[in-house]
GROMACS .gro file of C-alpha atoms in nm:
model
  394
    1MET     CA    1   6.692  -3.508  -4.984
    2THR     CA    2   6.639  -3.265  -4.696
    3ARG     CA    3   6.771  -3.418  -4.376
    4GLN     CA    4   6.536  -3.447  -4.080
    5ARG     CA    5   6.664  -3.266  -3.774
    6ILE     CA    6   6.648  -3.487  -3.466
    7CYS     CA    7   6.628  -3.419  -3.093
    8VAL     CA    8   6.697  -3.726  -2.878
    9LEU     CA    9   6.571  -3.683  -2.523
   10GLY     CA   10   6.736  -3.947  -2.307
   11SER     CA   11   7.018  -4.012  -2.552
   12THR     CA   12   7.239  -4.212  -2.312
   13GLY     CA   13   6.969  -4.467  -2.229
   14SER     CA   14   6.908  -4.785  -2.426
   15ILE     CA   15   6.647  -4.628  -2.657
   16GLY     CA   16   6.862  -4.321  -2.712
   17VAL     CA   17   7.170  -4.527  -2.795
   18ASN     CA   18   6.973  -4.744  -3.036
   19THR     CA   19   6.823  -4.433  -3.198
   20LEU     CA   20   7.170  -4.292  -3.263
   21ASP     CA   21   7.275  -4.630  -3.403
   22VAL     CA   22   6.992  -4.617  -3.659
   23ILE     CA   23   7.067  -4.253  -3.741
   24ALA     CA   24   7.434  -4.338  -3.800
   25ARG     CA   25   7.330  -4.583  -4.072
   26HIS     CA   26   7.151  -4.304  -4.262
   27PRO     CA   27   7.361  -3.986  -4.247
   28GLU     CA   28   7.197  -3.862  -4.567
   29ARG     CA   29   6.852  -3.864  -4.399
   30PHE     CA   30   6.911  -3.742  -4.044
   31GLU     CA   31   7.094  -3.468  -3.855
   32VAL     CA   32   7.129  -3.467  -3.476
   33VAL     CA   33   7.039  -3.122  -3.340
   34ALA     CA   34   6.995  -3.189  -2.967
   35LEU     CA   35   7.081  -3.456  -2.712
   36SER     CA   36   6.993  -3.486  -2.345
   37ALA     CA   37   7.085  -3.695  -2.043
   38MET     CA   38   7.003  -3.679  -1.675
   39SER     CA   39   7.346  -3.724  -1.514
   40ARG     CA   40   7.574  -3.936  -1.736
   41VAL     CA   41   7.832  -3.674  -1.822
   42ASP     CA   42   8.090  -3.911  -1.974
   43GLU     CA   43   7.840  -4.075  -2.207
   44LEU     CA   44   7.682  -3.748  -2.318
   45LEU     CA   45   8.028  -3.596  -2.371
   46ALA     CA   46   8.122  -3.883  -2.603
   47GLN     CA   47   7.795  -3.843  -2.796
   48CYS     CA   48   7.846  -3.469  -2.834
   49LEU     CA   49   8.197  -3.519  -2.964
   50GLN     CA   50   8.069  -3.772  -3.217
   51TRP     CA   51   7.756  -3.588  -3.331
   52THR     CA   52   7.838  -3.222  -3.255
   53PRO     CA   53   7.474  -3.131  -3.188
   54ARG     CA   54   7.374  -2.768  -3.154
   55PHE     CA   55   7.238  -2.831  -2.804
   56ALA     CA   56   7.304  -3.068  -2.515
   57VAL     CA   57   7.072  -3.059  -2.215
   58MET     CA   58   7.125  -3.182  -1.860
   59PRO     CA   59   6.856  -3.104  -1.603
   60GLU     CA   60   7.108  -3.127  -1.319
   61ARG     CA   61   7.298  -2.799  -1.306
   62ALA     CA   62   7.622  -2.942  -1.163
   63ALA     CA   63   7.636  -3.211  -1.431
   64ALA     CA   64   7.568  -2.953  -1.700
   65ALA     CA   65   7.851  -2.732  -1.573
   66GLN     CA   66   8.089  -3.026  -1.586
   67LEU     CA   67   7.982  -3.115  -1.939
   68ARG     CA   68   8.011  -2.752  -2.050
   69GLU     CA   69   8.369  -2.729  -1.925
   70ARG     CA   70   8.478  -3.059  -2.078
   71LEU     CA   71   8.327  -2.970  -2.415
   72ARG     CA   72   8.505  -2.634  -2.403
   73GLU     CA   73   8.835  -2.810  -2.335
   74ALA     CA   74   8.768  -3.045  -2.629
   75GLY     CA   75   8.694  -2.752  -2.862
   76CYS     CA   76   8.333  -2.863  -2.922
   77ALA     CA   77   8.089  -2.580  -2.994
   78THR     CA   78   7.779  -2.761  -2.861
   79GLU     CA   79   7.577  -2.528  -2.635
   80VAL     CA   80   7.498  -2.686  -2.298
   81LEU     CA   81   7.162  -2.599  -2.141
   82ASP     CA   82   7.050  -2.692  -1.791
   83GLY     CA   83   6.726  -2.727  -1.601
   84ALA     CA   84   6.403  -2.912  -1.667
   85ALA     CA   85   6.261  -2.623  -1.870
   86ALA     CA   86   6.546  -2.657  -2.119
   87LEU     CA   87   6.421  -3.003  -2.215
   88ALA     CA   88   6.088  -2.856  -2.320
   89ASP     CA   89   6.265  -2.570  -2.498
   90VAL     CA   90   6.474  -2.795  -2.722
   91ALA     CA   91   6.181  -3.032  -2.784
   92ALA     CA   92   5.982  -2.738  -2.922
   93HIS     CA   93   6.275  -2.564  -3.094
   94PRO     CA   94   6.196  -2.448  -3.450
   95ASP     CA   95   6.514  -2.613  -3.581
   96VAL     CA   96   6.392  -2.956  -3.464
   97ASP     CA   97   6.171  -3.171  -3.687
   98VAL     CA   98   6.163  -3.499  -3.493
   99VAL     CA   99   6.171  -3.563  -3.119
  100MET     CA  100   6.261  -3.903  -2.977
  101ALA     CA  101   6.099  -3.892  -2.631
  102ALA     CA  102   6.301  -4.151  -2.439
  103ILE     CA  103   6.332  -3.994  -2.095
  104VAL     CA  104   6.239  -4.251  -1.830
  105GLY     CA  105   5.944  -4.177  -1.605
  106ALA     CA  106   5.714  -3.883  -1.542
  107ALA     CA  107   6.004  -3.643  -1.601
  108GLY     CA  108   5.940  -3.695  -1.972
  109LEU     CA  109   5.586  -3.552  -1.962
  110ALA     CA  110   5.660  -3.180  -1.998
  111PRO     CA  111   5.904  -3.206  -2.291
  112ALA     CA  112   5.678  -3.456  -2.471
  113ILE     CA  113   5.382  -3.221  -2.439
  114ALA     CA  114   5.600  -2.930  -2.554
  115ALA     CA  115   5.697  -3.126  -2.867
  116ALA     CA  116   5.332  -3.217  -2.929
  117ARG     CA  117   5.215  -2.858  -2.894
  118ALA     CA  118   5.489  -2.749  -3.135
  119GLY     CA  119   5.362  -2.992  -3.398
  120LYS     CA  120   5.670  -3.214  -3.411
  121ARG     CA  121   5.696  -3.571  -3.529
  122LEU     CA  122   5.696  -3.723  -3.182
  123LEU     CA  123   5.846  -4.069  -3.140
  124LEU     CA  124   5.709  -4.180  -2.804
  125ALA     CA  125   5.929  -4.426  -2.619
  126ASN     CA  126   5.845  -4.273  -2.280
  127LYS     CA  127   5.519  -4.457  -2.205
  128GLU     CA  128   5.495  -4.281  -1.870
  129ALA     CA  129   5.430  -3.948  -2.045
  130ILE     CA  130   5.102  -4.072  -2.191
  131VAL     CA  131   5.019  -4.277  -1.881
  132VAL     CA  132   5.054  -3.966  -1.666
  133GLY     CA  133   4.926  -3.715  -1.922
  134GLY     CA  134   4.632  -3.911  -2.061
  135ALA     CA  135   4.370  -3.682  -2.213
  136LEU     CA  136   4.587  -3.373  -2.163
  137PHE     CA  137   4.868  -3.529  -2.364
  138MET     CA  138   4.642  -3.644  -2.649
  139ARG     CA  139   4.477  -3.303  -2.662
  140ALA     CA  140   4.821  -3.142  -2.703
  141VAL     CA  141   4.893  -3.379  -2.994
  142GLU     CA  142   4.565  -3.289  -3.165
  143GLU     CA  143   4.584  -2.916  -3.108
  144GLY     CA  144   4.949  -2.896  -3.211
  145GLY     CA  145   4.900  -3.107  -3.521
  146ALA     CA  146   5.184  -3.336  -3.412
  147THR     CA  147   5.249  -3.675  -3.570
  148LEU     CA  148   5.254  -3.924  -3.281
  149LEU     CA  149   5.436  -4.250  -3.352
  150PRO     CA  150   5.470  -4.520  -3.083
  151ILE     CA  151   5.815  -4.670  -3.025
  152ASP     CA  152   5.738  -4.939  -2.766
  153SER     CA  153   5.769  -5.260  -2.967
  154GLU     CA  154   5.415  -5.365  -2.879
  155HIS     CA  155   5.247  -5.040  -2.976
  156SER     CA  156   5.461  -5.004  -3.286
  157ALA     CA  157   5.344  -5.353  -3.383
  158ILE     CA  158   4.980  -5.253  -3.344
  159PHE     CA  159   5.044  -4.933  -3.540
  160GLN     CA  160   5.214  -5.126  -3.821
  161CYS     CA  161   4.912  -5.358  -3.848
  162LEU     CA  162   4.673  -5.067  -3.901
  163PRO     CA  163   4.619  -4.848  -4.209
  164GLU     CA  164   4.771  -4.500  -4.226
  165ASP     CA  165   4.422  -4.348  -4.221
  166ARG     CA  166   4.357  -4.332  -3.849
  167SER     CA  167   3.990  -4.243  -3.901
  168THR     CA  168   3.925  -4.604  -4.003
  169TRP     CA  169   4.077  -4.765  -3.694
  170HIS     CA  170   3.768  -4.761  -3.475
  171ASP     CA  171   3.558  -4.945  -3.734
  172ARG     CA  172   3.824  -5.211  -3.792
  173ILE     CA  173   3.931  -5.314  -3.443
  174ASP     CA  174   3.750  -5.570  -3.232
  175HIS     CA  175   4.033  -5.580  -2.980
  176ILE     CA  176   4.412  -5.585  -2.960
  177VAL     CA  177   4.647  -5.833  -2.797
  178LEU     CA  178   4.965  -5.705  -2.639
  179THR     CA  179   5.227  -5.975  -2.601
  180ALA     CA  180   5.466  -6.005  -2.307
  181SER     CA  181   5.771  -6.224  -2.265
  182GLY     CA  182   5.688  -6.290  -1.900
  183GLY     CA  183   6.031  -6.167  -1.794
  184PRO     CA  184   6.281  -6.365  -1.588
  185PHE     CA  185   6.025  -6.502  -1.339
  186ARG     CA  186   5.763  -6.635  -1.579
  187SER     CA  187   5.788  -6.992  -1.448
  188ARG     CA  188   5.908  -6.922  -1.094
  189ASP     CA  189   5.692  -6.999  -0.790
  190PRO     CA  190   5.545  -6.666  -0.674
  191LYS     CA  191   5.611  -6.769  -0.312
  192THR     CA  192   5.986  -6.745  -0.378
  193LEU     CA  193   5.988  -6.388  -0.513
  194ALA     CA  194   6.044  -6.211  -0.181
  195ASP     CA  195   6.419  -6.271  -0.204
  196VAL     CA  196   6.467  -6.158  -0.564
  197THR     CA  197   6.771  -5.933  -0.610
  198PRO     CA  198   6.799  -5.636  -0.848
  199GLU     CA  199   7.051  -5.830  -1.056
  200GLN     CA  200   6.806  -6.118  -1.100
  201ALA     CA  201   6.519  -5.884  -1.185
  202CYS     CA  202   6.726  -5.699  -1.445
  203ALA     CA  203   6.838  -6.018  -1.623
  204HIS     CA  204   6.575  -6.015  -1.898
  205PRO     CA  205   6.576  -6.330  -2.114
  206ASN     CA  206   6.512  -6.155  -2.450
  207TRP     CA  207   6.561  -5.778  -2.439
  208VAL     CA  208   6.850  -5.549  -2.341
  209MET     CA  209   6.696  -5.261  -2.147
  210GLY     CA  210   6.763  -5.011  -1.870
  211ARG     CA  211   6.728  -5.116  -1.507
  212LYS     CA  212   6.394  -4.948  -1.441
  213ILE     CA  213   6.214  -5.100  -1.737
  214SER     CA  214   6.382  -5.435  -1.671
  215VAL     CA  215   6.229  -5.443  -1.321
  216ASP     CA  216   5.895  -5.335  -1.470
  217SER     CA  217   5.919  -5.629  -1.708
  218ALA     CA  218   5.991  -5.867  -1.420
  219THR     CA  219   5.679  -5.747  -1.233
  220MET     CA  220   5.477  -5.703  -1.557
  221MET     CA  221   5.415  -5.341  -1.458
  222ASN     CA  222   5.561  -5.246  -1.796
  223LYS     CA  223   5.269  -5.430  -1.954
  224ALA     CA  224   5.025  -5.258  -1.718
  225LEU     CA  225   5.159  -4.922  -1.834
  226GLU     CA  226   5.140  -5.041  -2.196
  227VAL     CA  227   4.773  -5.130  -2.152
  228ILE     CA  228   4.711  -4.773  -2.038
  229GLU     CA  229   4.922  -4.636  -2.322
  230ALA     CA  230   4.730  -4.844  -2.577
  231ARG     CA  231   4.399  -4.710  -2.447
  232TRP     CA  232   4.508  -4.356  -2.542
  233LEU     CA  233   4.710  -4.428  -2.855
  234PHE     CA  234   4.436  -4.628  -3.024
  235ASP     CA  235   4.128  -4.479  -2.851
  236LEU     CA  236   4.017  -4.814  -2.712
  237ALA     CA  237   3.793  -4.915  -2.425
  238PRO     CA  238   3.977  -5.103  -2.148
  239GLU     CA  239   3.799  -5.427  -2.236
  240GLN     CA  240   3.935  -5.405  -2.593
  241ILE     CA  241   4.291  -5.454  -2.466
  242ARG     CA  242   4.417  -5.800  -2.378
  243VAL     CA  243   4.754  -5.944  -2.281
  244LEU     CA  244   4.911  -6.281  -2.356
  245ILE     CA  245   5.245  -6.421  -2.246
  246HIS     CA  246   5.457  -6.501  -2.551
  247PRO     CA  247   5.799  -6.616  -2.422
  248GLN     CA  248   5.979  -6.603  -2.759
  249SER     CA  249   5.914  -6.227  -2.815
  250ILE     CA  250   5.877  -6.284  -3.190
  251ILE     CA  251   5.515  -6.172  -3.233
  252HIS     CA  252   5.525  -5.822  -3.089
  253SER     CA  253   5.147  -5.773  -3.074
  254MET     CA  254   4.828  -5.840  -3.269
  255VAL     CA  255   4.514  -5.669  -3.393
  256VAL     CA  256   4.195  -5.874  -3.397
  257CYS     CA  257   3.964  -5.719  -3.657
  258ARG     CA  258   3.586  -5.702  -3.655
  259ASP     CA  259   3.574  -5.994  -3.900
  260GLN     CA  260   3.800  -6.190  -3.659
  261SER     CA  261   4.102  -6.174  -3.889
  262VAL     CA  262   4.418  -6.150  -3.679
  263LEU     CA  263   4.700  -5.922  -3.796
  264ALA     CA  264   5.039  -5.965  -3.631
  265GLN     CA  265   5.380  -5.800  -3.662
  266LEU     CA  266   5.680  -6.032  -3.622
  267GLY     CA  267   6.051  -5.967  -3.589
  268THR     CA  268   6.360  -6.030  -3.383
  269PRO     CA  269   6.354  -5.865  -3.038
  270ASP     CA  270   6.552  -5.553  -3.135
  271MET     CA  271   6.433  -5.202  -3.053
  272ARG     CA  272   6.602  -5.064  -3.363
  273VAL     CA  273   6.311  -5.199  -3.570
  274PRO     CA  274   6.037  -4.978  -3.419
  275ILE     CA  275   6.285  -4.689  -3.393
  276ALA     CA  276   6.371  -4.711  -3.763
  277TYR     CA  277   6.002  -4.732  -3.851
  278GLY     CA  278   5.924  -4.423  -3.645
  279LEU     CA  279   6.211  -4.227  -3.798
  280SER     CA  280   6.121  -4.317  -4.156
  281PHE     CA  281   5.740  -4.352  -4.145
  282PRO     CA  282   5.566  -4.413  -4.381
  283GLU     CA  283   5.877  -4.547  -4.553
  284ARG     CA  284   6.098  -4.836  -4.442
  285ILE     CA  285   6.474  -4.811  -4.390
  286THR     CA  286   6.740  -5.056  -4.272
  287SER     CA  287   6.758  -5.077  -3.894
  288GLY     CA  288   7.062  -5.294  -3.827
  289ALA     CA  289   6.848  -5.568  -3.673
  290SER     CA  290   6.914  -5.928  -3.767
  291ARG     CA  291   6.674  -6.102  -4.004
  292LEU     CA  292   6.404  -6.326  -3.859
  293ASP     CA  293   6.468  -6.679  -3.984
  294LEU     CA  294   6.143  -6.871  -3.952
  295LEU     CA  295   6.317  -7.201  -4.029
  296THR     CA  296   6.531  -7.174  -3.715
  297THR     CA  297   6.282  -6.989  -3.496
  298PRO     CA  298   6.154  -7.202  -3.208
  299SER     CA  299   5.786  -7.282  -3.180
  300LEU     CA  300   5.573  -6.981  -3.093
  301THR     CA  301   5.378  -7.039  -2.772
  302PHE     CA  302   5.128  -6.842  -2.568
  303GLU     CA  303   5.014  -6.849  -2.207
  304GLU     CA  304   4.761  -6.667  -1.993
  305ALA     CA  305   4.899  -6.380  -1.787
  306ASP     CA  306   4.889  -6.537  -1.441
  307ALA     CA  307   4.725  -6.296  -1.195
  308THR     CA  308   4.893  -6.472  -0.902
  309ARG     CA  309   5.242  -6.436  -1.046
  310PHE     CA  310   5.183  -6.094  -1.205
  311PRO     CA  311   4.920  -5.913  -0.995
  312GLY     CA  312   5.053  -5.572  -1.101
  313LEU     CA  313   4.937  -5.621  -1.458
  314HIS     CA  314   4.572  -5.611  -1.356
  315LEU     CA  315   4.608  -5.276  -1.183
  316SER     CA  316   4.604  -5.118  -1.530
  317TRP     CA  317   4.238  -5.199  -1.592
  318GLN     CA  318   4.154  -5.095  -1.236
  319ALA     CA  319   4.323  -4.756  -1.290
  320LEU     CA  320   4.156  -4.703  -1.627
  321ARG     CA  321   3.812  -4.757  -1.477
  322ALA     CA  322   3.886  -4.533  -1.178
  323PRO     CA  323   3.864  -4.149  -1.180
  324GLU     CA  324   4.088  -3.968  -1.429
  325GLY     CA  325   4.434  -3.924  -1.282
  326SER     CA  326   4.441  -4.272  -1.129
  327THR     CA  327   4.689  -4.382  -1.393
  328THR     CA  328   4.914  -4.096  -1.276
  329VAL     CA  329   4.887  -4.235  -0.923
  330LEU     CA  330   4.979  -4.584  -1.038
  331ASN     CA  331   5.281  -4.464  -1.235
  332ALA     CA  332   5.419  -4.246  -0.955
  333ALA     CA  333   5.383  -4.523  -0.698
  334ASN     CA  334   5.557  -4.766  -0.928
  335GLU     CA  335   5.850  -4.532  -0.991
  336VAL     CA  336   5.904  -4.498  -0.617
  337ALA     CA  337   5.864  -4.873  -0.566
  338VAL     CA  338   6.114  -4.967  -0.836
  339ASP     CA  339   6.369  -4.713  -0.713
  340ALA     CA  340   6.331  -4.840  -0.357
  341PHE     CA  341   6.375  -5.200  -0.474
  342LEU     CA  342   6.684  -5.120  -0.682
  343ASN     CA  343   6.835  -4.943  -0.381
  344GLY     CA  344   6.764  -5.224  -0.135
  345ARG     CA  345   6.483  -5.050   0.055
  346LEU     CA  346   6.188  -5.258  -0.067
  347ARG     CA  347   6.137  -5.628  -0.127
  348PHE     CA  348   6.054  -5.729  -0.483
  349ASP     CA  349   5.718  -5.877  -0.385
  350ARG     CA  350   5.616  -5.550  -0.218
  351ILE     CA  351   5.637  -5.349  -0.540
  352HIS     CA  352   5.284  -5.457  -0.625
  353ALA     CA  353   5.167  -5.402  -0.267
  354LEU     CA  354   5.293  -5.042  -0.273
  355ASN     CA  355   5.131  -4.973  -0.608
  356ALA     CA  356   4.797  -5.114  -0.495
  357HIS     CA  357   4.818  -4.925  -0.165
  358CYS     CA  358   4.864  -4.587  -0.337
  359LEU     CA  359   4.595  -4.657  -0.594
  360GLU     CA  360   4.348  -4.725  -0.314
  361ALA     CA  361   4.465  -4.443  -0.086
  362ILE     CA  362   4.478  -4.146  -0.324
  363ALA     CA  363   4.173  -4.027  -0.516
  364PRO     CA  364   4.255  -3.764  -0.780
  365ASP     CA  365   4.004  -3.497  -0.878
  366ALA     CA  366   3.938  -3.296  -1.194
  367ALA     CA  367   4.172  -3.014  -1.091
  368ASP     CA  368   4.463  -3.258  -1.075
  369CYS     CA  369   4.420  -3.344  -1.443
  370ALA     CA  370   4.351  -2.998  -1.589
  371SER     CA  371   4.714  -2.898  -1.645
  372ILE     CA  372   5.073  -3.022  -1.645
  373GLU     CA  373   5.121  -2.846  -1.313
  374GLY     CA  374   4.823  -3.026  -1.163
  375LEU     CA  375   4.940  -3.364  -1.284
  376LEU     CA  376   5.294  -3.306  -1.155
  377ALA     CA  377   5.155  -3.192  -0.819
  378LEU     CA  378   4.949  -3.513  -0.802
  379ASP     CA  379   5.258  -3.710  -0.898
  380ALA     CA  380   5.454  -3.543  -0.616
  381ARG     CA  381   5.176  -3.612  -0.364
  382VAL     CA  382   5.175  -3.980  -0.452
  383ARG     CA  383   5.552  -4.002  -0.421
  384VAL     CA  384   5.539  -3.863  -0.068
  385ARG     CA  385   5.275  -4.117   0.031
  386ALA     CA  386   5.469  -4.400  -0.134
  387GLN     CA  387   5.795  -4.304   0.038
  388GLN     CA  388   5.615  -4.296   0.374
  389GLN     CA  389   5.486  -4.648   0.313
  390VAL     CA  390   5.831  -4.772   0.213
  391LEU     CA  391   5.965  -4.638   0.544
  392ALA     CA  392   5.676  -4.799   0.734
  393TRP     CA  393   5.769  -5.136   0.586
  394SER     CA  394   6.142  -5.097   0.652
   0.00000   0.00000   0.00000
């Protein structure tokens, strides 16, 4: 068996760590060629010493220099690259077969598009890349002949419920249902959310995730971004995408077919399941996840997504119906809002207010969406406006 050569972008984050865990269970199938991290030198050093990849990438030059020196002292031959362009270079490298795109935020757009244009098997865990990139991203996938496989548990669930022949999807689907746990504040009075702390927001009841996505789960902005992602992944109209609260996180999402049959994918809440599926598709390999025991599983319940408690969720449909580029605006505003909240500069209940403010205040045009550079310039413009509003509220 020829081993697949893997590039893990964002290898020190939760998705990256889980990806390496799955890879470690199948050394005969996979070889790690490249790893990347933003600033976690110690963690990336340990991964390089374990996996001895050909490349390690750190966008921050000072962090890369530190990693380079410590690897040299350890006698590790891994080549350390720095700068944002290096991420795109390794993602498109001819010695890479599979790219796990797990960089958090809009920073993952350029390397994901580079991998798509190079025709890689692209495992998309960075939902922001497709939320920001939209039509440009999907065009790169088509023109490059890339194989795009969703890694978010919800989108992987939808993908697993559909046949391999994508040309049949449109005729089969009536609508899809994305499930959401509801996060840590599902039953809390919305009037009490002003005093929420970062520690409370990051204490997810079911999933172990990074801080940014944990806050997004608490506000349901992660589900808003997933609605946008689903529109592009499955070529759906906004009204064909629905969301239900499912506190147990056992049913990861559902496809409602034209004949009203409902197909669902179930499993324990463990990201190694969709990661293993993406790595091995169309085969199935062991993931390390625990088995779902239906005899001991609690009752499966569903609730409406409360617009009062989770107003941010409904911004997704608003952005999808607005001019192209509005989803870029929403994502950039949210990244600023979450960062400000985590750093004590913005109240939890103002995350939604900031997102809604930017979505109303900034109207993108066609030029903004015509290239990566245009999208990133729009992203930067939104961030300036969002930071100004954060200061105004301080």
